[in-house]
Amino acid sequence: MGKDAWAPLVEVTRAYQFSAAHRMHNPRFSPADNARIYGRCNNPNGHGHTYRLEVTIRGRVSRQTGQVEGGPTLDAVVRAQVIQRFDRMNLDPLITSADGPTSTAEALAALIWRILDGALVAGQLCHLRLEETPSNFFELDRDDLNRPSRPAITTPADRGQKVIPA
Amino acid sequence: MIRLTKRVEFCAAHSYANPAWSAEENQRVFGRCSNVHGHNYILEVTIQGEPSPETGMVMDLKVLKDVIVEAVVERFDHKHLNLDLPYFKEKIPTPENLAVVIWELLEPRLPGRQELRLYRIRLYEDGSFYVDYYGERAANG
């Protein structure tokens, strides 16, 4: 099937929703600094969001199936690895220090990238978009992660900045 | 440089089968997609270019819409992609392949101005699944 030797390169995206709770809080900051920096997101009892996630893979279209390798299994991988893990959960204990100091959407996006990059066909994940609310969304490309100058996660004190008390 | 996008919808039926395979093999690989079924496709056509100093537009969206309707919507809307059209005799009518066919139909019909080019075809099969194609140039670049 298919006489043409040229296989087009396409990107395939699937979109999901999951609901989870979190509280933004960095134990390295004082309670007053946490309250000042994170504001309402530092509410001691937490709060939650219906997150929306788009996962994009890139690959050549197979002449045998008309599909991208990994495309047909993408949905099962995301559901098993991401949706099952985070839906109706408290995110705070699931975020690791490698991803960020607290459960920001930036940290969650980094964690989801790490999980999916390990579970999908190697190198195929090309883009993630995580919407915390319809008006706040966060995007990662493979190129972002390949930048060697990705800064280490620090606190304002680590950066030598004076932490102004509230 | 700016990008503008026109969105249209069309409805069509299709089924997946590789004629080189047995019925069992097709069923195993394609599952329920081997049944004849249909979608409300949403097509987003993105043009990249420089706005004209005279009109302030990269391309008149009405002209872009007319091109898309003539080249794509009228051709595919309420059709059976496998049976009614010549494009999927040798290819399976997946959104991946359909996005490439749409690119090839649209690109030669766009105004041949240096400051304007087809940038992306985004084809939604449903609200949670879409394919992007950036053309051969992007694929080989």
CSV table of C-alpha atoms in Angstrom, one decimal:
chain,number,residue,atom,x,y,z
A,1,MET,CA,0.0,0.0,0.0
A,2,GLY,CA,1.4,3.4,-0.9
A,3,LYS,CA,3.9,3.7,-3.8
A,4,ASP,CA,5.3,7.0,-2.7
A,5,ALA,CA,8.6,6.7,-0.9
A,6,TRP,CA,8.2,10.0,1.0
A,7,ALA,CA,6.6,9.7,4.4
A,8,PRO,CA,5.2,13.0,5.7
A,9,LEU,CA,6.2,14.2,9.1
A,10,VAL,CA,3.2,15.1,11.2
A,11,GLU,CA,2.3,16.0,14.8
A,12,VAL,CA,-0.5,14.2,16.6
A,13,THR,CA,-2.2,15.7,19.6
A,14,ARG,CA,-4.6,14.3,22.2
A,15,ALA,CA,-6.3,16.4,24.8
A,16,TYR,CA,-7.4,15.4,28.3
A,17,GLN,CA,-8.9,16.7,31.5
A,18,PHE,CA,-8.2,15.8,35.1
A,19,SER,CA,-9.2,17.2,38.4
A,20,ALA,CA,-6.8,17.6,41.3
A,21,ALA,CA,-6.1,19.5,44.5
A,22,HIS,CA,-2.9,21.3,45.5
A,23,ARG,CA,-1.5,24.0,47.7
A,24,MET,CA,1.5,26.2,46.7
A,25,HIS,CA,3.8,26.2,49.7
A,26,ASN,CA,7.6,26.1,49.9
A,27,PRO,CA,8.8,24.9,53.3
A,28,ARG,CA,12.0,26.8,52.8
A,29,PHE,CA,10.1,30.0,53.1
A,30,SER,CA,8.6,31.5,56.2
A,31,PRO,CA,4.8,31.3,56.6
A,32,ALA,CA,4.7,35.0,55.9
A,33,ASP,CA,6.8,34.7,52.8
A,34,ASN,CA,4.7,31.8,51.6
A,35,ALA,CA,1.5,33.8,52.1
A,36,ARG,CA,3.1,36.8,50.4
A,37,ILE,CA,4.5,34.9,47.4
A,38,TYR,CA,1.7,32.5,46.7
A,39,GLY,CA,-1.3,34.5,48.0
A,40,ARG,CA,-4.6,32.6,47.8
A,41,CYS,CA,-2.8,29.6,46.3
A,42,ASN,CA,-1.2,29.1,49.8
A,43,ASN,CA,-4.5,28.5,51.5
A,44,PRO,CA,-3.6,25.9,54.2
A,45,ASN,CA,-6.5,23.6,53.2
A,46,GLY,CA,-5.6,23.7,49.6
A,47,HIS,CA,-7.7,24.2,46.5
A,48,GLY,CA,-8.2,22.5,43.1
A,49,HIS,CA,-8.4,22.8,39.4
A,50,THR,CA,-9.8,21.0,36.4
A,51,TYR,CA,-6.5,20.8,34.5
A,52,ARG,CA,-6.6,20.4,30.7
A,53,LEU,CA,-3.6,18.6,29.1
A,54,GLU,CA,-2.5,18.4,25.5
A,55,VAL,CA,0.1,15.9,24.5
A,56,THR,CA,1.8,16.1,21.1
A,57,ILE,CA,4.0,13.5,19.5
A,58,ARG,CA,5.9,13.9,16.2
A,59,GLY,CA,6.6,11.2,13.7
A,60,ARG,CA,6.5,9.9,10.1
A,61,VAL,CA,3.2,8.6,8.8
A,62,SER,CA,3.5,4.8,8.2
A,63,ARG,CA,2.5,3.7,4.7
A,64,GLN,CA,1.1,0.5,6.2
A,65,THR,CA,-1.3,2.1,8.7
A,66,GLY,CA,-1.6,5.8,7.7
A,67,GLN,CA,-0.7,6.5,11.3
A,68,VAL,CA,2.3,7.8,13.3
A,69,GLU,CA,4.2,5.1,15.2
A,70,GLY,CA,3.0,5.3,18.8
A,71,GLY,CA,-0.1,7.2,17.7
A,72,PRO,CA,-2.6,4.4,18.3
A,73,THR,CA,-1.2,3.7,21.8
A,74,LEU,CA,-0.7,7.3,22.8
A,75,ASP,CA,-4.2,7.5,24.4
A,76,ALA,CA,-3.6,4.4,26.6
A,77,VAL,CA,-0.2,5.6,27.7
A,78,VAL,CA,-1.4,9.0,28.8
A,79,ARG,CA,-4.5,7.6,30.6
A,80,ALA,CA,-2.4,5.0,32.4
A,81,GLN,CA,0.6,7.1,33.2
A,82,VAL,CA,-0.9,10.6,33.8
A,83,ILE,CA,-4.6,10.6,34.2
A,84,GLN,CA,-4.7,7.6,36.5
A,85,ARG,CA,-1.9,9.1,38.6
A,86,PHE,CA,-3.3,12.6,39.0
A,87,ASP,CA,-7.1,12.6,38.5
A,88,ARG,CA,-8.9,13.1,41.8
A,89,MET,CA,-5.7,13.3,43.7
A,90,ASN,CA,-3.8,15.7,45.9
A,91,LEU,CA,-0.8,16.8,43.7
A,92,ASP,CA,1.5,18.0,46.6
A,93,PRO,CA,3.0,14.6,47.6
A,94,LEU,CA,3.4,13.6,43.9
A,95,ILE,CA,5.6,16.5,42.9
A,96,THR,CA,9.3,15.8,43.4
A,97,SER,CA,12.0,18.4,44.1
A,98,ALA,CA,13.5,17.6,40.7
A,99,ASP,CA,10.4,19.1,39.1
A,100,GLY,CA,10.0,22.2,41.4
A,101,PRO,CA,9.9,23.4,44.9
A,102,THR,CA,6.1,23.2,45.1
A,103,SER,CA,3.1,22.0,43.0
A,104,THR,CA,3.1,24.9,40.5
A,105,ALA,CA,1.8,24.1,37.0
A,106,GLU,CA,5.4,24.6,35.9
A,107,ALA,CA,6.5,21.8,38.2
A,108,LEU,CA,3.5,19.6,37.2
A,109,ALA,CA,4.3,20.1,33.5
A,110,ALA,CA,7.9,19.1,34.1
A,111,LEU,CA,6.8,16.0,35.9
A,112,ILE,CA,4.3,15.0,33.2
A,113,TRP,CA,7.0,15.6,30.6
A,114,ARG,CA,9.4,13.3,32.5
A,115,ILE,CA,6.7,10.6,32.9
A,116,LEU,CA,5.6,10.6,29.3
A,117,ASP,CA,9.1,11.0,27.8
A,118,GLY,CA,10.0,7.7,29.6
A,119,ALA,CA,6.8,5.9,28.5
A,120,LEU,CA,6.4,6.9,24.9
A,121,VAL,CA,8.5,6.0,21.9
A,122,ALA,CA,12.0,7.5,22.6
A,123,GLY,CA,12.3,11.1,21.4
A,124,GLN,CA,8.7,11.2,20.1
A,125,LEU,CA,7.1,13.6,22.7
A,126,CYS,CA,7.5,17.0,21.2
A,127,HIS,CA,5.0,19.3,23.0
A,128,LEU,CA,3.0,19.6,26.2
A,129,ARG,CA,0.4,22.1,27.1
A,130,LEU,CA,-1.0,22.2,30.6
A,131,GLU,CA,-3.9,24.5,31.3
A,132,GLU,CA,-4.4,25.1,35.0
A,133,THR,CA,-7.5,27.3,34.2
A,134,PRO,CA,-8.8,28.4,30.8
A,135,SER,CA,-6.9,31.7,31.4
A,136,ASN,CA,-3.5,30.2,32.6
A,137,PHE,CA,-1.6,27.7,30.5
A,138,PHE,CA,1.9,26.4,30.4
A,139,GLU,CA,3.8,24.9,27.5
A,140,LEU,CA,6.9,22.8,27.1
A,141,ASP,CA,8.7,21.9,23.8
A,142,ARG,CA,11.6,19.4,23.5
A,143,ASP,CA,13.8,22.3,22.5
A,144,ASP,CA,13.1,23.9,25.9
A,145,LEU,CA,14.5,20.9,27.7
A,146,ASN,CA,17.6,20.6,25.5
A,147,ARG,CA,18.8,24.1,26.4
A,148,PRO,CA,21.9,23.5,28.5
A,149,SER,CA,21.3,26.6,30.6
A,150,ARG,CA,18.2,25.4,32.3
A,151,PRO,CA,18.5,27.1,35.6
A,152,ALA,CA,18.7,25.1,38.8
A,153,ILE,CA,15.7,25.6,41.1
A,154,THR,CA,16.6,28.1,43.8
A,155,THR,CA,14.8,30.2,46.4
A,156,PRO,CA,15.2,34.0,46.4
A,157,ALA,CA,17.6,33.5,49.4
A,158,ASP,CA,19.8,31.1,47.3
A,159,ARG,CA,20.1,33.7,44.7
A,160,GLY,CA,21.4,36.1,47.2
A,161,GLN,CA,18.2,38.2,47.2
A,162,LYS,CA,16.9,39.7,50.3
A,163,VAL,CA,13.6,38.0,51.2
A,164,ILE,CA,11.4,40.9,52.1
A,165,PRO,CA,9.1,40.0,55.0
A,166,ALA,CA,5.5,40.6,54.5
B,1,MET,CA,5.6,38.2,10.3
B,2,ILE,CA,2.2,37.1,11.6
B,3,ARG,CA,0.1,34.0,11.3
B,4,LEU,CA,-3.7,34.0,10.7
B,5,THR,CA,-6.0,31.0,10.9
B,6,LYS,CA,-9.4,30.3,9.3
B,7,ARG,CA,-11.5,27.5,10.8
B,8,VAL,CA,-14.1,25.4,8.9
B,9,GLU,CA,-16.0,22.2,9.5
B,10,PHE,CA,-17.0,19.3,7.3
B,11,CYS,CA,-18.6,15.9,8.0
B,12,ALA,CA,-17.4,12.7,6.4
B,13,ALA,CA,-17.4,8.9,6.7
B,14,HIS,CA,-14.4,6.6,6.5
B,15,SER,CA,-13.1,3.2,7.5
B,16,TYR,CA,-9.5,1.9,7.9
B,17,ALA,CA,-8.2,-1.2,6.1
B,18,ASN,CA,-4.9,-2.2,4.6
B,19,PRO,CA,-5.9,-4.4,1.6
B,20,ALA,CA,-2.6,-6.3,1.9
B,21,TRP,CA,-3.7,-7.7,5.3
B,22,SER,CA,-6.3,-10.2,6.3
B,23,ALA,CA,-9.6,-9.2,7.9
B,24,GLU,CA,-8.3,-10.4,11.3
B,25,GLU,CA,-5.1,-8.4,11.0
B,26,ASN,CA,-7.0,-5.3,10.0
B,27,GLN,CA,-9.3,-5.8,13.0
B,28,ARG,CA,-6.4,-6.3,15.3
B,29,VAL,CA,-4.5,-3.2,14.2
B,30,PHE,CA,-7.4,-0.8,13.6
B,31,GLY,CA,-10.1,-2.1,16.0
B,32,ARG,CA,-13.4,-0.2,15.8
B,33,CYS,CA,-11.8,2.1,13.1
B,34,SER,CA,-12.2,-0.7,10.6
B,35,ASN,CA,-16.0,-0.2,10.8
B,36,VAL,CA,-17.5,2.5,8.6
B,37,HIS,CA,-18.0,5.6,10.8
B,38,GLY,CA,-17.8,9.3,10.6
B,39,HIS,CA,-16.6,12.6,12.2
B,40,ASN,CA,-17.3,16.3,12.3
B,41,TYR,CA,-13.9,17.4,11.2
B,42,ILE,CA,-12.7,20.8,12.1
B,43,LEU,CA,-10.0,22.2,9.9
B,44,GLU,CA,-7.8,25.1,10.8
B,45,VAL,CA,-5.7,26.6,8.0
B,46,THR,CA,-2.9,28.9,9.1
B,47,ILE,CA,-1.2,31.3,6.8
B,48,GLN,CA,2.0,33.1,7.7
B,49,GLY,CA,3.1,36.4,6.1
B,50,GLU,CA,3.7,40.1,6.3
B,51,PRO,CA,0.6,42.4,6.3
B,52,SER,CA,0.3,44.5,3.2
B,53,PRO,CA,1.2,48.1,3.8
B,54,GLU,CA,-1.9,49.1,1.8
B,55,THR,CA,-4.6,46.9,3.4
B,56,GLY,CA,-3.0,45.9,6.7
B,57,MET,CA,-3.9,42.3,5.9
B,58,VAL,CA,-1.7,39.3,5.2
B,59,MET,CA,-4.6,37.8,3.2
B,60,ASP,CA,-8.3,38.7,3.0
B,61,LEU,CA,-10.0,36.1,5.3
B,62,LYS,CA,-13.0,36.0,2.9
B,63,VAL,CA,-10.7,35.0,0.0
B,64,LEU,CA,-9.0,32.4,2.3
B,65,LYS,CA,-12.4,31.0,3.3
B,66,ASP,CA,-13.6,30.8,-0.4
B,67,VAL,CA,-10.4,28.9,-1.3
B,68,ILE,CA,-10.9,26.4,1.6
B,69,VAL,CA,-14.6,25.9,0.9
B,70,GLU,CA,-14.0,25.3,-2.8
B,71,ALA,CA,-10.9,23.1,-2.4
B,72,VAL,CA,-11.8,21.2,0.7
B,73,VAL,CA,-15.2,21.6,2.2
B,74,GLU,CA,-17.2,21.1,-1.0
B,75,ARG,CA,-15.0,18.2,-1.9
B,76,PHE,CA,-15.1,16.3,1.4
B,77,ASP,CA,-18.3,17.4,3.2
B,78,HIS,CA,-20.9,14.6,3.5
B,79,LYS,CA,-18.7,12.2,1.5
B,80,HIS,CA,-17.3,8.7,2.2
B,81,LEU,CA,-13.6,9.4,2.1
B,82,ASN,CA,-12.7,5.8,0.9
B,83,LEU,CA,-15.4,5.5,-1.8
B,84,ASP,CA,-16.2,8.9,-3.1
B,85,LEU,CA,-12.8,10.4,-3.6
B,86,PRO,CA,-9.6,9.4,-5.4
B,87,TYR,CA,-7.1,10.2,-2.6
B,88,PHE,CA,-7.6,7.1,-0.5
B,89,LYS,CA,-7.3,4.3,-3.0
B,90,GLU,CA,-3.6,3.8,-2.0
B,91,LYS,CA,-3.7,5.4,1.4
B,92,ILE,CA,-5.7,4.9,4.6
B,93,PRO,CA,-8.0,7.9,5.3
B,94,THR,CA,-6.4,8.7,8.7
B,95,PRO,CA,-6.3,12.3,9.8
B,96,GLU,CA,-2.6,12.1,9.3
B,97,ASN,CA,-3.0,11.3,5.6
B,98,LEU,CA,-6.1,13.6,5.2
B,99,ALA,CA,-4.1,16.6,6.6
B,100,VAL,CA,-1.4,16.0,3.9
B,101,VAL,CA,-4.0,15.7,1.2
B,102,ILE,CA,-5.6,19.0,2.3
B,103,TRP,CA,-2.2,20.7,2.3
B,104,GLU,CA,-1.6,19.5,-1.2
B,105,LEU,CA,-5.1,20.7,-2.3
B,106,LEU,CA,-4.7,24.2,-0.7
B,107,GLU,CA,-1.2,25.2,-1.3
B,108,PRO,CA,-1.4,25.6,-5.1
B,109,ARG,CA,-4.6,27.6,-4.8
B,110,LEU,CA,-3.3,30.2,-2.4
B,111,PRO,CA,-2.2,33.6,-3.9
B,112,GLY,CA,1.4,33.1,-5.1
B,113,ARG,CA,2.8,36.1,-3.2
B,114,GLN,CA,6.3,35.9,-1.9
B,115,GLU,CA,5.3,37.4,1.5
B,116,LEU,CA,2.7,34.8,2.2
B,117,ARG,CA,2.8,31.0,2.7
B,118,LEU,CA,0.7,28.1,4.0
B,119,TYR,CA,2.1,27.5,7.5
B,120,ARG,CA,0.1,24.7,9.0
B,121,ILE,CA,-2.9,22.4,8.5
B,122,ARG,CA,-4.5,21.5,11.8
B,123,LEU,CA,-7.2,18.8,11.4
B,124,TYR,CA,-9.4,17.9,14.4
B,125,GLU,CA,-11.1,14.5,14.2
B,126,ASP,CA,-12.9,15.3,17.4
B,127,GLY,CA,-12.5,17.8,20.2
B,128,SER,CA,-9.7,15.7,21.8
B,129,PHE,CA,-7.7,14.6,18.8
B,130,TYR,CA,-5.9,16.6,16.1
B,131,VAL,CA,-3.1,16.3,13.6
B,132,ASP,CA,-0.7,19.1,12.6
B,133,TYR,CA,1.1,19.2,9.2
B,134,TYR,CA,3.7,21.8,8.4
B,135,GLY,CA,4.4,20.7,4.8
B,136,GLU,CA,7.3,18.9,3.1
B,137,ARG,CA,9.6,21.8,3.6
B,138,ALA,CA,9.3,21.5,7.4
B,139,ALA,CA,9.5,17.7,7.2
B,140,ASN,CA,12.8,17.8,5.3
B,141,GLY,CA,14.2,20.8,7.1
